[in-house]
PDB file of C-alpha atoms in Angstrom:
ATOM      1  CA  MET D   9      77.615 235.478 -37.047  1.00 51.00           C
ATOM      2  CA  ILE D  10      80.864 236.831 -36.053  1.00 59.00           C
ATOM      3  CA  PHE D  11      83.026 238.836 -38.344  1.00 51.00           C
ATOM      4  CA  ARG D  12      86.959 239.439 -37.804  1.00 54.00           C
ATOM      5  CA  ARG D  13      88.820 242.221 -39.080  1.00 50.00           C
ATOM      6  CA  LYS D  14      91.480 240.763 -40.902  1.00 50.00           C
ATOM      7  CA  ARG D  15      94.728 242.049 -39.740  1.00 49.00           C
ATOM      8  CA  ARG D  16      96.802 244.051 -42.482  1.00 49.00           C
ATOM      9  CA  GLN D  17     100.109 242.679 -43.698  1.00 47.00           C
ATOM     10  CA  GLY D  18     102.744 244.423 -42.107  1.00 47.00           C
ATOM     11  CA  ALA D  19     100.975 245.747 -39.211  1.00 49.00           C
ATOM     12  CA  GLY D  20     102.880 245.448 -36.066  1.00 52.00           C
ATOM     13  CA  THR D  21     101.894 244.734 -32.470  1.00 59.00           C
ATOM     14  CA  ASP D  22     100.593 247.273 -30.051  1.00 66.00           C
ATOM     15  CA  SER D  23     103.961 247.638 -28.380  1.00 73.00           C
ATOM     16  CA  GLU D  24     105.813 247.938 -31.641  1.00 72.00           C
ATOM     17  CA  THR D  25     103.470 250.603 -32.912  1.00 62.00           C
ATOM     18  CA  MET D  26     103.856 252.688 -29.432  1.00 68.00           C
ATOM     19  CA  ALA D  27     107.849 252.268 -29.671  1.00 71.00           C
ATOM     20  CA  ALA D  28     107.444 253.651 -33.461  1.00 66.00           C
ATOM     21  CA  ALA D  29     105.295 256.400 -32.570  1.00 64.00           C
ATOM     22  CA  ALA D  30     107.422 257.437 -29.392  1.00 67.00           C
ATOM     23  CA  ALA D  31     110.702 257.375 -31.459  1.00 66.00           C
ATOM     24  CA  ALA D  32     109.162 259.606 -34.376  1.00 61.00           C
ATOM     25  CA  GLN D  33     107.953 262.132 -31.576  1.00 60.00           C
ATOM     26  CA  ASP D  34     111.291 262.256 -29.861  1.00 61.00           C
ATOM     27  CA  ALA D  35     113.042 262.440 -33.356  1.00 57.00           C
ATOM     28  CA  PRO D  36     114.113 266.124 -34.303  1.00 55.00           C
ATOM     29  CA  MET D  37     111.579 267.507 -36.945  1.00 51.00           C
ATOM     30  CA  THR D  38     113.524 267.762 -40.336  1.00 55.00           C
ATOM     31  CA  GLY D  39     111.071 269.949 -42.231  1.00 58.00           C
ATOM     32  CA  ARG D  40     108.322 267.489 -41.671  1.00 67.00           C
ATOM     33  CA  GLU D  41     105.342 268.448 -39.770  1.00 83.00           C
ATOM     34  CA  PRO D  42     104.218 266.305 -36.951  1.00 89.00           C
ATOM     35  CA  TRP D  43     100.997 265.116 -38.391  1.00 88.00           C
ATOM     36  CA  LEU D  44     102.912 263.747 -41.199  1.00 88.00           C
ATOM     37  CA  ALA D  45     105.967 262.382 -39.253  1.00 86.00           C
ATOM     38  CA  HIS D  46     104.349 260.229 -36.463  1.00 88.00           C
ATOM     39  CA  GLY D  47     105.017 256.780 -36.823  1.00 89.00           C
ATOM     40  CA  LEU D  48     101.344 255.519 -36.343  1.00 92.00           C
ATOM     41  CA  THR D  49      99.790 252.576 -38.248  1.00 91.00           C
ATOM     42  CA  ALA D  50      96.181 253.177 -39.202  1.00 93.00           C
ATOM     43  CA  GLY D  51      93.808 250.756 -37.341  1.00 92.00           C
ATOM     44  CA  ASP D  52      96.124 250.190 -34.380  1.00 92.00           C
ATOM     45  CA  THR D  53      95.500 251.924 -30.972  1.00 94.00           C
ATOM     46  CA  ALA D  54      97.353 254.572 -29.258  1.00 94.00           C
ATOM     47  CA  ALA D  55      97.402 256.163 -25.751  1.00 95.00           C
ATOM     48  CA  CYS D  56      96.903 259.994 -24.967  1.00 95.00           C
ATOM     49  CA  SER D  57      99.798 261.708 -23.638  1.00 94.00           C
ATOM     50  CA  ALA D  58      97.312 263.822 -21.344  1.00 93.00           C
ATOM     51  CA  CYS D  59      95.082 261.028 -19.747  1.00 94.00           C
ATOM     52  CA  GLY D  60      96.135 257.824 -21.008  1.00 94.00           C
ATOM     53  CA  GLN D  61      93.316 256.645 -22.585  1.00 95.00           C
ATOM     54  CA  ARG D  62      93.724 254.431 -25.607  1.00 95.00           C
ATOM     55  CA  ARG D  63      92.087 255.496 -28.879  1.00 95.00           C
ATOM     56  CA  ARG D  64      91.931 253.904 -32.586  1.00 95.00           C
ATOM     57  CA  VAL D  65      94.369 255.398 -35.116  1.00 95.00           C
ATOM     58  CA  HIS D  66      92.895 256.805 -38.272  1.00 93.00           C
ATOM     59  CA  LEU D  67      95.164 258.359 -40.804  1.00 94.00           C
ATOM     60  CA  GLN D  68      93.673 260.629 -43.257  1.00 91.00           C
ATOM     61  CA  PRO D  69      95.192 261.203 -46.820  1.00 90.00           C
ATOM     62  CA  ARG D  70      97.400 264.516 -46.782  1.00 85.00           C
ATOM     63  CA  ALA D  71      95.003 267.456 -47.183  1.00 82.00           C
ATOM     64  CA  LYS D  72      95.107 271.179 -46.268  1.00 78.00           C
ATOM     65  CA  VAL D  73      91.377 270.942 -44.835  1.00 79.00           C
ATOM     66  CA  ILE D  74      89.801 268.209 -42.862  1.00 79.00           C
ATOM     67  CA  VAL D  75      86.105 268.680 -41.916  1.00 80.00           C
ATOM     68  CA  ALA D  76      85.210 265.926 -39.265  1.00 77.00           C
ATOM     69  CA  VAL D  77      82.145 265.389 -37.196  1.00 78.00           C
ATOM     70  CA  THR D  78      82.820 265.846 -33.546  1.00 77.00           C
ATOM     71  CA  ASP D  79      81.465 262.148 -32.606  1.00 81.00           C
ATOM     72  CA  VAL D  80      83.906 260.680 -35.001  1.00 83.00           C
ATOM     73  CA  LEU D  81      86.822 262.722 -33.292  1.00 86.00           C
ATOM     74  CA  ARG D  82      85.860 261.190 -29.997  1.00 88.00           C
ATOM     75  CA  GLU D  83      86.636 257.620 -31.041  1.00 91.00           C
ATOM     76  CA  VAL D  84      90.183 258.323 -32.776  1.00 94.00           C
ATOM     77  CA  ILE D  85      93.432 259.704 -31.593  1.00 94.00           C
ATOM     78  CA  MET D  86      94.898 263.016 -32.814  1.00 94.00           C
ATOM     79  CA  ILE D  87      98.189 264.649 -32.689  1.00 94.00           C
ATOM     80  CA  CYS D  88      99.399 268.266 -32.047  1.00 93.00           C
ATOM     81  CA  GLY D  89     100.415 270.362 -34.901  1.00 90.00           C
ATOM     82  CA  ALA D  90     103.009 271.932 -32.661  1.00 89.00           C
ATOM     83  CA  CYS D  91     104.704 269.590 -29.994  1.00 91.00           C
ATOM     84  CA  GLY D  92     103.343 266.240 -31.950  1.00 92.00           C
ATOM     85  CA  ARG D  93     101.875 264.894 -28.750  1.00 94.00           C
ATOM     86  CA  LEU D  94      99.267 262.233 -29.346  1.00 95.00           C
ATOM     87  CA  LEU D  95      95.961 263.357 -27.672  1.00 95.00           C
ATOM     88  CA  CYS D  96      92.218 262.338 -27.216  1.00 93.00           C
ATOM     89  CA  HIS D  97      89.229 264.535 -28.067  1.00 90.00           C
ATOM     90  CA  ASP D  98      88.336 264.766 -24.428  1.00 89.00           C
ATOM     91  CA  CYS D  99      91.579 266.433 -23.624  1.00 91.00           C
ATOM     92  CA  THR D 100      91.881 268.779 -26.348  1.00 90.00           C
ATOM     93  CA  VAL D 101      88.553 270.661 -26.173  1.00 83.00           C
ATOM     94  CA  GLY D 102      89.385 274.004 -24.306  1.00 68.00           C
ATOM     95  CA  ASP D 103      86.823 276.669 -23.626  1.00 66.00           C
ATOM     96  CA  ASN D 104      85.716 276.829 -27.264  1.00 69.00           C
ATOM     97  CA  PRO D 105      84.467 273.380 -28.467  1.00 68.00           C
ATOM     98  CA  ARG D 106      84.830 274.292 -31.847  1.00 67.00           C
ATOM     99  CA  LEU D 107      88.577 274.662 -31.339  1.00 76.00           C
ATOM    100  CA  SER D 108      91.022 271.795 -30.366  1.00 85.00           C
ATOM    101  CA  GLU D 109      94.142 272.731 -28.499  1.00 89.00           C
ATOM    102  CA  CYS D 110      97.125 270.962 -26.955  1.00 91.00           C
ATOM    103  CA  PRO D 111      96.868 271.219 -23.169  1.00 90.00           C
ATOM    104  CA  HIS D 112     100.591 271.044 -23.083  1.00 90.00           C
ATOM    105  CA  CYS D 113     101.698 273.873 -25.680  1.00 90.00           C
ATOM    106  CA  ARG D 114      98.220 275.103 -26.606  1.00 88.00           C
ATOM    107  CA  GLY D 115      98.978 274.458 -30.540  1.00 89.00           C
ATOM    108  CA  PRO D 116      96.436 273.235 -32.693  1.00 89.00           C
ATOM    109  CA  VAL D 117      95.405 269.602 -32.739  1.00 90.00           C
ATOM    110  CA  VAL D 118      94.681 267.745 -35.945  1.00 90.00           C
ATOM    111  CA  LEU D 119      94.073 264.126 -37.344  1.00 91.00           C
ATOM    112  CA  PRO D 120      97.511 262.466 -37.961  1.00 93.00           C
ATOM    113  CA  MET D 121      98.158 262.097 -41.863  1.00 91.00           C
ATOM    114  CA  PHE D 122      99.741 259.500 -44.349  1.00 87.00           C
TER     115      PHE D 122
END
């Protein structure tokens, strides 16, 4: 038996999602953090700005602390808390595998939130 995921009402196409994310990242920040002002929609895919690999968007509820398992993070797109670039797990793991940092600005990388 094959199950198909029902597409959420109001979810845009992949190109619309990418355009919204790009516009949100290019917009000047008006007091909102990049992990909140990203223009992403849960369930869609986005490309890593470093390597171009496509990963699933999984939005988390707004929180001060998020505990995640490394295997889960390999499957989803993350966002730099400093510059707002979308990044995959493979591109953010530096010398310390417990600390994810942006390869562009060395800012902390977190999951996008709603």
